[in-house]
Amino acid sequence: MANIKKVAIIGASGNAGAPVLTALLDSSFEVTAITRPESKATFPASVTVKRVDITSVDALTSALEGQDAVVSTLASVAIGVDKTIIDAALTAHVKRYIPSEFGANTREARGTKLGGILKSKIENIDYLIELSEKHDWFTWTGLSTGSFFDWSFRAGILGIDIKNKTARIYDSGNEPYSASTLSFIGKSVVAILKKPAETANKYLTVASITATQREILKILEEETGSQFQTTTVKTSDLENIADEKVAKGDGSAYVEYVIQWVFADGAGHAVKENAAKLLGLEEEDLREEIKKVLRGL
Ligand SMILES: NC(=O)c1ccc[n+]([C@@H]2O[C@H](COP(=O)([O-])OP(=O)(O)OC[C@H]3O[C@@H](n4cnc5c(N)ncnc54)[C@H](OP(=O)(O)O)[C@@H]3O)[C@@H](O)[C@H]2O)c1
């Protein structure tokens, strides 16, 4: 497969998109950011910016002409749009599509309650598989990254609140879970694009860190010299809350289901085959990454 040089990114101003954009620029790809006409996002001068109605296949097709790859880091609320972008990428003869995954392994989540909430992501991968089987020049790579490690502390999700020195410990707090820092996610996307043959038509799972909540808490307490106030939460209770939300059509059930998916005792969702190796990337040191988080607060 020919080298990938021209890359279009959609959602480049977002939580995942910004570090992916930085990594693409650091690796000398020719980058085009596709952004919505109403977006207030701004981009570095070296990025070609196209303001496009992302719900229009025709508008997207002309915006994607000449691109070698498309990376979608679209917001969760807009994941349904990925299918439109896939259609446009196919029409524009783009060779590689990376859909907006960047979280739990949606292949594993198929058929589960979390999978129900992630239905659009699962359907997008199914669609990419179907298209790549029909057109041998069209390829895709799915990238599951686990939780966004550094971002999760800043966003105050996943239980640990560093500023207020509190921690919600889910079940025993001893279930290993996998996560990736935002910079690692950027490097992973770059590595996929630099290894087009090895990564074609594959669903890859990467993680730069695998740890338990209690291991993280211990390091946080050592590094801050403070004891955190902990409360224990049963993930089975969270599941009940999420079920009630789903019955009312409340999509925020995602939060409780994902916490259960990640942290429940015996969940077994820490990365099994870390594709970091295939991508030539090293895992990161837990204490060093926690220190960086603390410095960034
Ligand atoms: N594993 C984790 O811990 C974790 C955490 C967060 C997100 N994720 C996943 O990462 C992917 C990207 O999420 P994100 O948090 O990075 O996205 P985000 O920051 O919320 O949004 C990314 C971009 O999507 C574009 N967009 C298109 N339609 C939109 C709409 N209707 N509302 C808002 N933005 C819209 C915007 O770009 P323009 O303004 O340029 O158009 C926006 O900057 C998703 O698949 C999400 O599920 C995973």
mmCIF file of C-alpha atoms and ligand atoms in Angstrom:
data_model
loop_
_atom_site.group_PDB
_atom_site.id
_atom_site.type_symbol
_atom_site.label_atom_id
_atom_site.label_comp_id
_atom_site.label_asym_id
_atom_site.label_seq_id
_atom_site.Cartn_x
_atom_site.Cartn_y
_atom_site.Cartn_z
ATOM 1 C CA MET A 1 0.000 0.000 0.000
ATOM 2 C CA ALA A 2 1.314 3.460 -0.979
ATOM 3 C CA ASN A 3 2.463 5.860 1.728
ATOM 4 C CA ILE A 4 -0.080 8.136 3.326
ATOM 5 C CA LYS A 5 0.822 11.832 3.046
ATOM 6 C CA LYS A 6 -2.381 13.860 2.933
ATOM 7 C CA VAL A 7 -4.616 13.469 5.950
ATOM 8 C CA ALA A 8 -7.991 15.087 6.622
ATOM 9 C CA ILE A 9 -9.113 15.260 10.231
ATOM 10 C CA ILE A 10 -12.685 15.925 11.297
ATOM 11 C CA GLY A 11 -13.209 17.169 14.851
ATOM 12 C CA ALA A 12 -9.608 18.384 15.150
ATOM 13 C CA SER A 13 -10.491 20.987 17.775
ATOM 14 C CA GLY A 14 -11.813 18.426 20.264
ATOM 15 C CA ASN A 15 -10.434 16.536 23.267
ATOM 16 C CA ALA A 16 -9.065 13.727 21.102
ATOM 17 C CA GLY A 17 -8.743 15.749 17.903
ATOM 18 C CA ALA A 18 -6.358 18.404 19.219
ATOM 19 C CA PRO A 19 -3.596 15.972 20.300
ATOM 20 C CA VAL A 20 -4.098 13.934 17.122
ATOM 21 C CA LEU A 21 -3.720 17.115 15.065
ATOM 22 C CA THR A 22 -0.533 18.057 16.970
ATOM 23 C CA ALA A 23 0.937 14.599 16.380
ATOM 24 C CA LEU A 24 0.067 14.726 12.659
ATOM 25 C CA LEU A 25 1.715 18.135 12.286
ATOM 26 C CA ASP A 26 4.784 16.978 14.254
ATOM 27 C CA SER A 27 5.110 14.093 11.776
ATOM 28 C CA SER A 28 5.002 16.273 8.673
ATOM 29 C CA PHE A 29 1.733 15.046 7.209
ATOM 30 C CA GLU A 30 -0.114 17.529 4.998
ATOM 31 C CA VAL A 31 -3.135 18.167 7.176
ATOM 32 C CA THR A 32 -6.592 19.437 6.287
ATOM 33 C CA ALA A 33 -9.044 20.161 9.102
ATOM 34 C CA ILE A 34 -12.691 19.717 8.180
ATOM 35 C CA THR A 35 -14.752 21.866 10.496
ATOM 36 C CA ARG A 36 -18.422 22.800 10.643
ATOM 37 C CA PRO A 37 -19.422 26.211 9.191
ATOM 38 C CA GLU A 38 -20.754 27.263 12.602
ATOM 39 C CA SER A 39 -17.650 26.107 14.486
ATOM 40 C CA LYS A 40 -15.554 28.631 16.405
ATOM 41 C CA ALA A 41 -12.495 26.351 16.216
ATOM 42 C CA THR A 42 -9.172 27.831 15.116
ATOM 43 C CA PHE A 43 -6.172 25.929 13.774
ATOM 44 C CA PRO A 44 -2.404 26.473 13.291
ATOM 45 C CA ALA A 45 -1.414 28.281 10.069
ATOM 46 C CA SER A 46 0.114 25.114 8.578
ATOM 47 C CA VAL A 47 -3.322 23.426 8.510
ATOM 48 C CA THR A 48 -5.596 23.780 5.474
ATOM 49 C CA VAL A 49 -9.042 24.522 6.876
ATOM 50 C CA LYS A 50 -12.252 23.588 5.069
ATOM 51 C CA ARG A 51 -15.589 24.670 6.495
ATOM 52 C CA VAL A 52 -18.049 22.027 5.397
ATOM 53 C CA ASP A 53 -21.587 20.875 6.109
ATOM 54 C CA ILE A 54 -20.615 17.469 7.548
ATOM 55 C CA THR A 55 -24.112 16.105 6.982
ATOM 56 C CA SER A 56 -23.764 16.502 3.187
ATOM 57 C CA VAL A 57 -22.065 13.658 1.275
ATOM 58 C CA ASP A 58 -21.541 15.940 -1.747
ATOM 59 C CA ALA A 59 -19.925 18.747 0.251
ATOM 60 C CA LEU A 60 -17.722 16.271 2.114
ATOM 61 C CA THR A 61 -16.770 14.420 -1.074
ATOM 62 C CA SER A 62 -15.395 17.550 -2.707
ATOM 63 C CA ALA A 63 -13.613 18.500 0.535
ATOM 64 C CA LEU A 64 -11.979 15.064 0.716
ATOM 65 C CA GLU A 65 -10.828 14.855 -2.931
ATOM 66 C CA GLY A 66 -7.080 14.108 -3.058
ATOM 67 C CA GLN A 67 -6.771 12.987 0.570
ATOM 68 C CA ASP A 68 -5.014 9.708 1.373
ATOM 69 C CA ALA A 69 -6.650 9.232 4.779
ATOM 70 C CA VAL A 70 -9.468 10.556 6.923
ATOM 71 C CA VAL A 71 -9.314 10.564 10.716
ATOM 72 C CA SER A 72 -12.607 11.214 12.478
ATOM 73 C CA THR A 73 -12.400 12.452 16.039
ATOM 74 C CA LEU A 74 -16.002 13.622 15.996
ATOM 75 C CA ALA A 75 -17.831 14.320 19.234
ATOM 76 C CA SER A 76 -19.840 11.426 20.679
ATOM 77 C CA VAL A 77 -23.069 13.319 19.954
ATOM 78 C CA ALA A 78 -22.153 13.389 16.257
ATOM 79 C CA ILE A 79 -20.889 9.820 15.791
ATOM 80 C CA GLY A 80 -23.907 9.052 13.581
ATOM 81 C CA VAL A 81 -22.396 11.504 11.054
ATOM 82 C CA ASP A 82 -19.372 9.219 10.645
ATOM 83 C CA LYS A 83 -21.383 7.085 8.199
ATOM 84 C CA THR A 84 -21.918 10.122 5.948
ATOM 85 C CA ILE A 85 -18.206 10.897 6.087
ATOM 86 C CA ILE A 86 -17.374 7.268 5.278
ATOM 87 C CA ASP A 87 -19.619 7.453 2.194
ATOM 88 C CA ALA A 88 -17.909 10.680 1.116
ATOM 89 C CA ALA A 89 -14.431 9.212 1.734
ATOM 90 C CA LEU A 90 -15.328 6.219 -0.437
ATOM 91 C CA THR A 91 -16.655 8.435 -3.246
ATOM 92 C CA ALA A 92 -13.544 10.632 -3.045
ATOM 93 C CA HIS A 93 -11.373 7.488 -3.277
ATOM 94 C CA VAL A 94 -9.696 8.001 0.113
ATOM 95 C CA LYS A 95 -7.649 4.890 0.946
ATOM 96 C CA ARG A 96 -7.795 4.788 4.765
ATOM 97 C CA TYR A 97 -10.542 5.668 7.228
ATOM 98 C CA ILE A 98 -10.052 5.903 10.993
ATOM 99 C CA PRO A 99 -13.483 6.285 12.622
ATOM 100 C CA SER A 100 -14.220 8.064 15.891
ATOM 101 C CA GLU A 101 -13.684 5.179 18.316
ATOM 102 C CA PHE A 102 -11.048 6.192 20.914
ATOM 103 C CA GLY A 103 -12.542 4.491 23.944
ATOM 104 C CA ALA A 104 -13.802 1.093 25.057
ATOM 105 C CA ASN A 105 -13.259 -1.751 22.608
ATOM 106 C CA THR A 106 -16.599 -1.650 20.801
ATOM 107 C CA ARG A 107 -16.001 -5.068 19.226
ATOM 108 C CA GLU A 108 -15.933 -6.523 22.755
ATOM 109 C CA ALA A 109 -18.891 -4.371 23.833
ATOM 110 C CA ARG A 110 -21.158 -5.728 21.069
ATOM 111 C CA GLY A 111 -24.296 -7.266 22.533
ATOM 112 C CA THR A 112 -23.773 -5.722 26.010
ATOM 113 C CA LYS A 113 -25.645 -2.838 27.656
ATOM 114 C CA LEU A 114 -22.681 -0.541 26.958
ATOM 115 C CA GLY A 115 -22.722 -1.800 23.372
ATOM 116 C CA GLY A 116 -26.352 -0.682 23.119
ATOM 117 C CA ILE A 117 -25.280 2.868 23.916
ATOM 118 C CA LEU A 118 -22.305 2.607 21.519
ATOM 119 C CA LYS A 119 -24.509 1.235 18.712
ATOM 120 C CA SER A 120 -23.456 3.879 16.159
ATOM 121 C CA LYS A 121 -19.756 3.192 16.694
ATOM 122 C CA ILE A 122 -20.343 -0.550 16.273
ATOM 123 C CA GLU A 123 -22.391 0.008 13.098
ATOM 124 C CA ASN A 124 -19.678 2.274 11.663
ATOM 125 C CA ILE A 125 -17.058 -0.468 12.038
ATOM 126 C CA ASP A 126 -19.460 -3.044 10.544
ATOM 127 C CA TYR A 127 -19.986 -0.693 7.600
ATOM 128 C CA LEU A 128 -16.235 -0.155 7.130
ATOM 129 C CA ILE A 129 -15.690 -3.926 7.125
ATOM 130 C CA GLU A 130 -18.418 -4.326 4.486
ATOM 131 C CA LEU A 131 -16.938 -1.595 2.264
ATOM 132 C CA SER A 132 -13.358 -2.853 2.571
ATOM 133 C CA GLU A 133 -14.540 -6.310 1.502
ATOM 134 C CA LYS A 134 -16.215 -4.806 -1.583
ATOM 135 C CA HIS A 135 -13.364 -2.443 -2.556
ATOM 136 C CA ASP A 136 -9.836 -3.781 -2.088
ATOM 137 C CA TRP A 137 -8.303 -0.268 -2.254
ATOM 138 C CA PHE A 138 -10.466 0.990 0.637
ATOM 139 C CA THR A 139 -9.116 0.264 4.106
ATOM 140 C CA TRP A 140 -9.869 1.223 7.689
ATOM 141 C CA THR A 141 -8.362 0.998 11.159
ATOM 142 C CA GLY A 142 -10.348 1.104 14.406
ATOM 143 C CA LEU A 143 -8.493 2.356 17.464
ATOM 144 C CA SER A 144 -9.641 1.565 20.980
ATOM 145 C CA THR A 145 -7.603 3.532 23.525
ATOM 146 C CA GLY A 146 -9.363 2.836 26.824
ATOM 147 C CA SER A 147 -9.974 5.894 29.017
ATOM 148 C CA PHE A 148 -8.202 9.161 28.239
ATOM 149 C CA PHE A 149 -5.832 9.002 31.229
ATOM 150 C CA ASP A 150 -4.768 12.640 31.775
ATOM 151 C CA TRP A 151 -8.024 14.073 30.458
ATOM 152 C CA SER A 152 -10.096 11.936 32.849
ATOM 153 C CA PHE A 153 -8.552 13.725 35.864
ATOM 154 C CA ARG A 154 -9.049 17.160 34.308
ATOM 155 C CA ALA A 155 -12.616 16.334 33.327
ATOM 156 C CA GLY A 156 -13.268 15.058 36.859
ATOM 157 C CA ILE A 157 -14.642 11.744 35.684
ATOM 158 C CA LEU A 158 -13.779 8.156 36.641
ATOM 159 C CA GLY A 159 -14.065 8.824 40.361
ATOM 160 C CA ILE A 160 -10.883 10.599 41.432
ATOM 161 C CA ASP A 161 -11.087 14.331 42.168
ATOM 162 C CA ILE A 162 -7.536 15.539 42.770
ATOM 163 C CA LYS A 163 -8.416 19.135 43.683
ATOM 164 C CA ASN A 164 -10.878 18.123 46.382
ATOM 165 C CA LYS A 165 -8.826 15.046 47.396
ATOM 166 C CA THR A 166 -11.743 12.666 47.094
ATOM 167 C CA ALA A 167 -12.064 9.309 45.392
ATOM 168 C CA ARG A 168 -15.028 7.161 44.536
ATOM 169 C CA ILE A 169 -13.711 3.612 44.625
ATOM 170 C CA TYR A 170 -15.713 1.266 42.443
ATOM 171 C CA ASP A 171 -16.232 -2.205 43.954
ATOM 172 C CA SER A 172 -12.859 -3.254 45.461
ATOM 173 C CA GLY A 173 -10.861 -0.701 43.429
ATOM 174 C CA ASN A 174 -8.529 -3.526 42.467
ATOM 175 C CA GLU A 175 -9.730 -4.222 38.912
ATOM 176 C CA PRO A 176 -6.968 -3.437 36.384
ATOM 177 C CA TYR A 177 -8.113 -1.023 33.695
ATOM 178 C CA SER A 178 -6.374 0.385 30.640
ATOM 179 C CA ALA A 179 -6.014 3.975 29.578
ATOM 180 C CA SER A 180 -4.017 6.124 27.175
ATOM 181 C CA THR A 181 -2.709 9.645 27.583
ATOM 182 C CA LEU A 182 -3.847 12.118 24.941
ATOM 183 C CA SER A 183 -0.320 12.455 23.536
ATOM 184 C CA PHE A 184 -0.079 8.658 23.255
ATOM 185 C CA ILE A 185 -3.364 8.631 21.322
ATOM 186 C CA GLY A 186 -1.910 11.184 18.896
ATOM 187 C CA LYS A 187 1.214 9.059 18.436
ATOM 188 C CA SER A 188 -0.920 5.939 17.907
ATOM 189 C CA VAL A 189 -2.869 7.550 15.056
ATOM 190 C CA VAL A 190 0.375 8.709 13.439
ATOM 191 C CA ALA A 191 1.888 5.225 13.782
ATOM 192 C CA ILE A 192 -1.191 3.687 12.123
ATOM 193 C CA LEU A 193 -0.863 6.058 9.171
ATOM 194 C CA LYS A 194 2.880 5.381 8.905
ATOM 195 C CA LYS A 195 2.300 1.613 8.850
ATOM 196 C CA PRO A 196 -0.584 1.396 6.362
ATOM 197 C CA ALA A 197 -0.021 -2.233 5.370
ATOM 198 C CA GLU A 198 0.332 -3.589 8.928
ATOM 199 C CA THR A 199 -2.729 -1.705 10.187
ATOM 200 C CA ALA A 200 -5.112 -2.172 7.236
ATOM 201 C CA ASN A 201 -8.595 -3.424 8.092
ATOM 202 C CA LYS A 202 -7.760 -4.053 11.737
ATOM 203 C CA TYR A 203 -9.409 -3.138 14.987
ATOM 204 C CA LEU A 204 -6.515 -2.273 17.302
ATOM 205 C CA THR A 205 -6.519 -1.738 21.046
ATOM 206 C CA VAL A 206 -3.770 0.329 22.604
ATOM 207 C CA ALA A 207 -3.073 1.496 26.122
ATOM 208 C CA SER A 208 -0.160 3.421 27.548
ATOM 209 C CA ILE A 209 -1.114 2.615 31.136
ATOM 210 C CA THR A 210 -2.763 -0.322 32.893
ATOM 211 C CA ALA A 211 -3.404 0.081 36.622
ATOM 212 C CA THR A 212 -6.062 -0.219 39.297
ATOM 213 C CA GLN A 213 -7.884 2.671 40.972
ATOM 214 C CA ARG A 214 -6.162 1.838 44.263
ATOM 215 C CA GLU A 215 -2.686 1.862 42.675
ATOM 216 C CA ILE A 216 -3.408 5.285 41.202
ATOM 217 C CA LEU A 217 -4.780 6.564 44.508
ATOM 218 C CA LYS A 218 -1.689 5.354 46.411
ATOM 219 C CA ILE A 219 0.633 7.234 44.047
ATOM 220 C CA LEU A 220 -1.552 10.346 44.188
ATOM 221 C CA GLU A 221 -1.445 10.295 47.982
ATOM 222 C CA GLU A 222 2.336 9.849 47.967
ATOM 223 C CA GLU A 223 2.909 12.598 45.412
ATOM 224 C CA THR A 224 0.539 15.133 46.988
ATOM 225 C CA GLY A 225 1.370 14.200 50.586
ATOM 226 C CA SER A 226 -2.374 14.202 51.294
ATOM 227 C CA GLN A 227 -4.812 11.509 52.202
ATOM 228 C CA PHE A 228 -7.836 11.320 49.913
ATOM 229 C CA GLN A 229 -11.311 10.855 51.358
ATOM 230 C CA THR A 230 -12.748 7.714 49.773
ATOM 231 C CA THR A 231 -16.258 6.420 49.336
ATOM 232 C CA THR A 232 -17.080 3.011 47.932
ATOM 233 C CA VAL A 233 -19.611 2.580 45.148
ATOM 234 C CA LYS A 234 -21.027 -0.725 43.950
ATOM 235 C CA THR A 235 -20.981 -0.932 40.167
ATOM 236 C CA SER A 236 -24.131 -3.098 40.334
ATOM 237 C CA ASP A 237 -25.913 -0.040 41.800
ATOM 238 C CA LEU A 238 -24.583 2.072 38.917
ATOM 239 C CA GLU A 239 -25.918 -0.489 36.470
ATOM 240 C CA ASN A 240 -29.389 -0.157 38.038
ATOM 241 C CA ILE A 241 -29.215 3.635 37.721
ATOM 242 C CA ALA A 242 -28.170 3.298 34.071
ATOM 243 C CA ASP A 243 -30.979 0.813 33.354
ATOM 244 C CA GLU A 244 -33.508 3.310 34.745
ATOM 245 C CA LYS A 245 -32.016 6.057 32.597
ATOM 246 C CA VAL A 246 -32.214 3.876 29.483
ATOM 247 C CA ALA A 247 -35.878 3.119 30.221
ATOM 248 C CA LYS A 248 -36.467 6.898 30.146
ATOM 249 C CA GLY A 249 -34.433 7.311 26.946
ATOM 250 C CA ASP A 250 -31.650 9.153 28.798
ATOM 251 C CA GLY A 251 -28.357 8.637 26.909
ATOM 252 C CA SER A 252 -26.302 9.764 29.918
ATOM 253 C CA ALA A 253 -26.630 6.119 31.062
ATOM 254 C CA TYR A 254 -23.361 5.842 29.153
ATOM 255 C CA VAL A 255 -21.476 7.198 32.187
ATOM 256 C CA GLU A 256 -22.613 4.483 34.606
ATOM 257 C CA TYR A 257 -22.315 1.680 32.060
ATOM 258 C CA VAL A 258 -18.791 2.729 31.129
ATOM 259 C CA ILE A 259 -17.700 2.928 34.786
ATOM 260 C CA GLN A 260 -19.063 -0.559 35.315
ATOM 261 C CA TRP A 261 -17.367 -1.775 32.119
ATOM 262 C CA VAL A 262 -14.016 -0.374 33.204
ATOM 263 C CA PHE A 263 -13.905 -0.871 36.984
ATOM 264 C CA ALA A 264 -16.294 -3.667 38.055
ATOM 265 C CA ASP A 265 -14.548 -6.466 39.925
ATOM 266 C CA GLY A 266 -13.862 -9.225 37.389
ATOM 267 C CA ALA A 267 -14.786 -7.044 34.371
ATOM 268 C CA GLY A 268 -11.634 -8.194 32.586
ATOM 269 C CA HIS A 269 -11.593 -5.284 30.150
ATOM 270 C CA ALA A 270 -7.984 -4.201 30.589
ATOM 271 C CA VAL A 271 -6.115 -4.514 27.300
ATOM 272 C CA LYS A 272 -5.256 -8.104 26.421
ATOM 273 C CA GLU A 273 -3.221 -7.648 23.242
ATOM 274 C CA ASN A 274 -1.692 -4.192 23.342
ATOM 275 C CA ALA A 275 -1.193 -3.003 19.755
ATOM 276 C CA ALA A 276 1.330 -0.458 21.041
ATOM 277 C CA LYS A 277 3.974 -3.050 20.170
ATOM 278 C CA LEU A 278 2.757 -3.363 16.567
ATOM 279 C CA LEU A 279 2.784 0.440 16.332
ATOM 280 C CA GLY A 280 6.314 0.673 17.752
ATOM 281 C CA LEU A 281 5.192 2.584 20.846
ATOM 282 C CA GLU A 282 6.317 2.184 24.449
ATOM 283 C CA GLU A 283 3.872 2.053 27.346
ATOM 284 C CA GLU A 284 4.172 4.949 29.804
ATOM 285 C CA ASP A 285 5.228 5.054 33.458
ATOM 286 C CA LEU A 286 2.248 5.438 35.794
ATOM 287 C CA ARG A 287 3.984 7.598 38.410
ATOM 288 C CA GLU A 288 5.519 9.902 35.772
ATOM 289 C CA GLU A 289 2.151 10.396 34.068
ATOM 290 C CA ILE A 290 0.482 11.124 37.421
ATOM 291 C CA LYS A 291 3.204 13.688 38.173
ATOM 292 C CA LYS A 292 2.484 15.351 34.804
ATOM 293 C CA VAL A 293 -1.227 15.448 35.658
ATOM 294 C CA LEU A 294 -0.421 17.085 39.014
ATOM 295 C CA ARG A 295 1.859 19.659 37.359
ATOM 296 C CA GLY A 296 -0.899 20.510 34.856
ATOM 297 C CA LEU A 297 -3.562 21.245 37.487
HETATM 298 N N1 LIG B 1 -11.936 7.152 26.210
HETATM 299 C C1 LIG B 1 -12.286 8.279 26.767
HETATM 300 O O1 LIG B 1 -12.032 8.522 27.969
HETATM 301 C C2 LIG B 1 -12.974 9.305 25.921
HETATM 302 C C3 LIG B 1 -13.225 10.576 26.442
HETATM 303 C C4 LIG B 1 -13.819 11.527 25.602
HETATM 304 C C5 LIG B 1 -14.148 11.182 24.286
HETATM 305 N N2 LIG B 1 -13.902 9.927 23.830
HETATM 306 C C6 LIG B 1 -14.218 9.563 22.433
HETATM 307 O O2 LIG B 1 -13.341 10.303 21.581
HETATM 308 C C7 LIG B 1 -14.019 10.707 20.392
HETATM 309 C C8 LIG B 1 -13.943 12.220 20.277
HETATM 310 O O3 LIG B 1 -14.570 12.785 21.413
HETATM 311 P P1 LIG B 1 -14.142 14.219 21.965
HETATM 312 O O4 LIG B 1 -14.536 14.307 23.398
HETATM 313 O O5 LIG B 1 -12.735 14.462 21.561
HETATM 314 O O6 LIG B 1 -15.103 15.124 21.100
HETATM 315 P P2 LIG B 1 -15.451 16.660 21.364
HETATM 316 O O7 LIG B 1 -14.239 17.337 21.909
HETATM 317 O O8 LIG B 1 -16.704 16.758 22.161
HETATM 318 O O9 LIG B 1 -15.795 17.157 19.891
HETATM 319 C C9 LIG B 1 -14.896 16.941 18.811
HETATM 320 C C10 LIG B 1 -15.287 17.805 17.642
HETATM 321 O O10 LIG B 1 -16.439 17.280 17.002
HETATM 322 C C11 LIG B 1 -16.930 18.312 16.130
HETATM 323 N N3 LIG B 1 -18.398 18.243 16.104
HETATM 324 C C12 LIG B 1 -19.153 17.839 15.066
HETATM 325 N N4 LIG B 1 -20.441 17.853 15.346
HETATM 326 C C13 LIG B 1 -20.559 18.287 16.611
HETATM 327 C C14 LIG B 1 -21.642 18.518 17.478
HETATM 328 N N5 LIG B 1 -22.901 18.278 17.089
HETATM 329 N N6 LIG B 1 -21.389 18.968 18.726
HETATM 330 C C15 LIG B 1 -20.112 19.178 19.134
HETATM 331 N N7 LIG B 1 -19.020 18.979 18.343
HETATM 332 C C16 LIG B 1 -19.246 18.527 17.097
HETATM 333 C C17 LIG B 1 -16.352 19.630 16.661
HETATM 334 O O11 LIG B 1 -15.380 20.083 15.733
HETATM 335 P P3 LIG B 1 -15.570 21.435 14.872
HETATM 336 O O12 LIG B 1 -16.019 22.463 15.859
HETATM 337 O O13 LIG B 1 -14.215 21.662 14.322
HETATM 338 O O14 LIG B 1 -16.597 21.127 13.830
HETATM 339 C C18 LIG B 1 -15.684 19.216 17.958
HETATM 340 O O15 LIG B 1 -14.557 19.986 18.298
HETATM 341 C C19 LIG B 1 -15.443 10.172 20.520
HETATM 342 O O16 LIG B 1 -15.513 8.950 19.830
HETATM 343 C C20 LIG B 1 -15.627 9.935 22.005
HETATM 344 O O17 LIG B 1 -16.549 8.914 22.298
HETATM 345 C C21 LIG B 1 -13.314 9.002 24.608
#
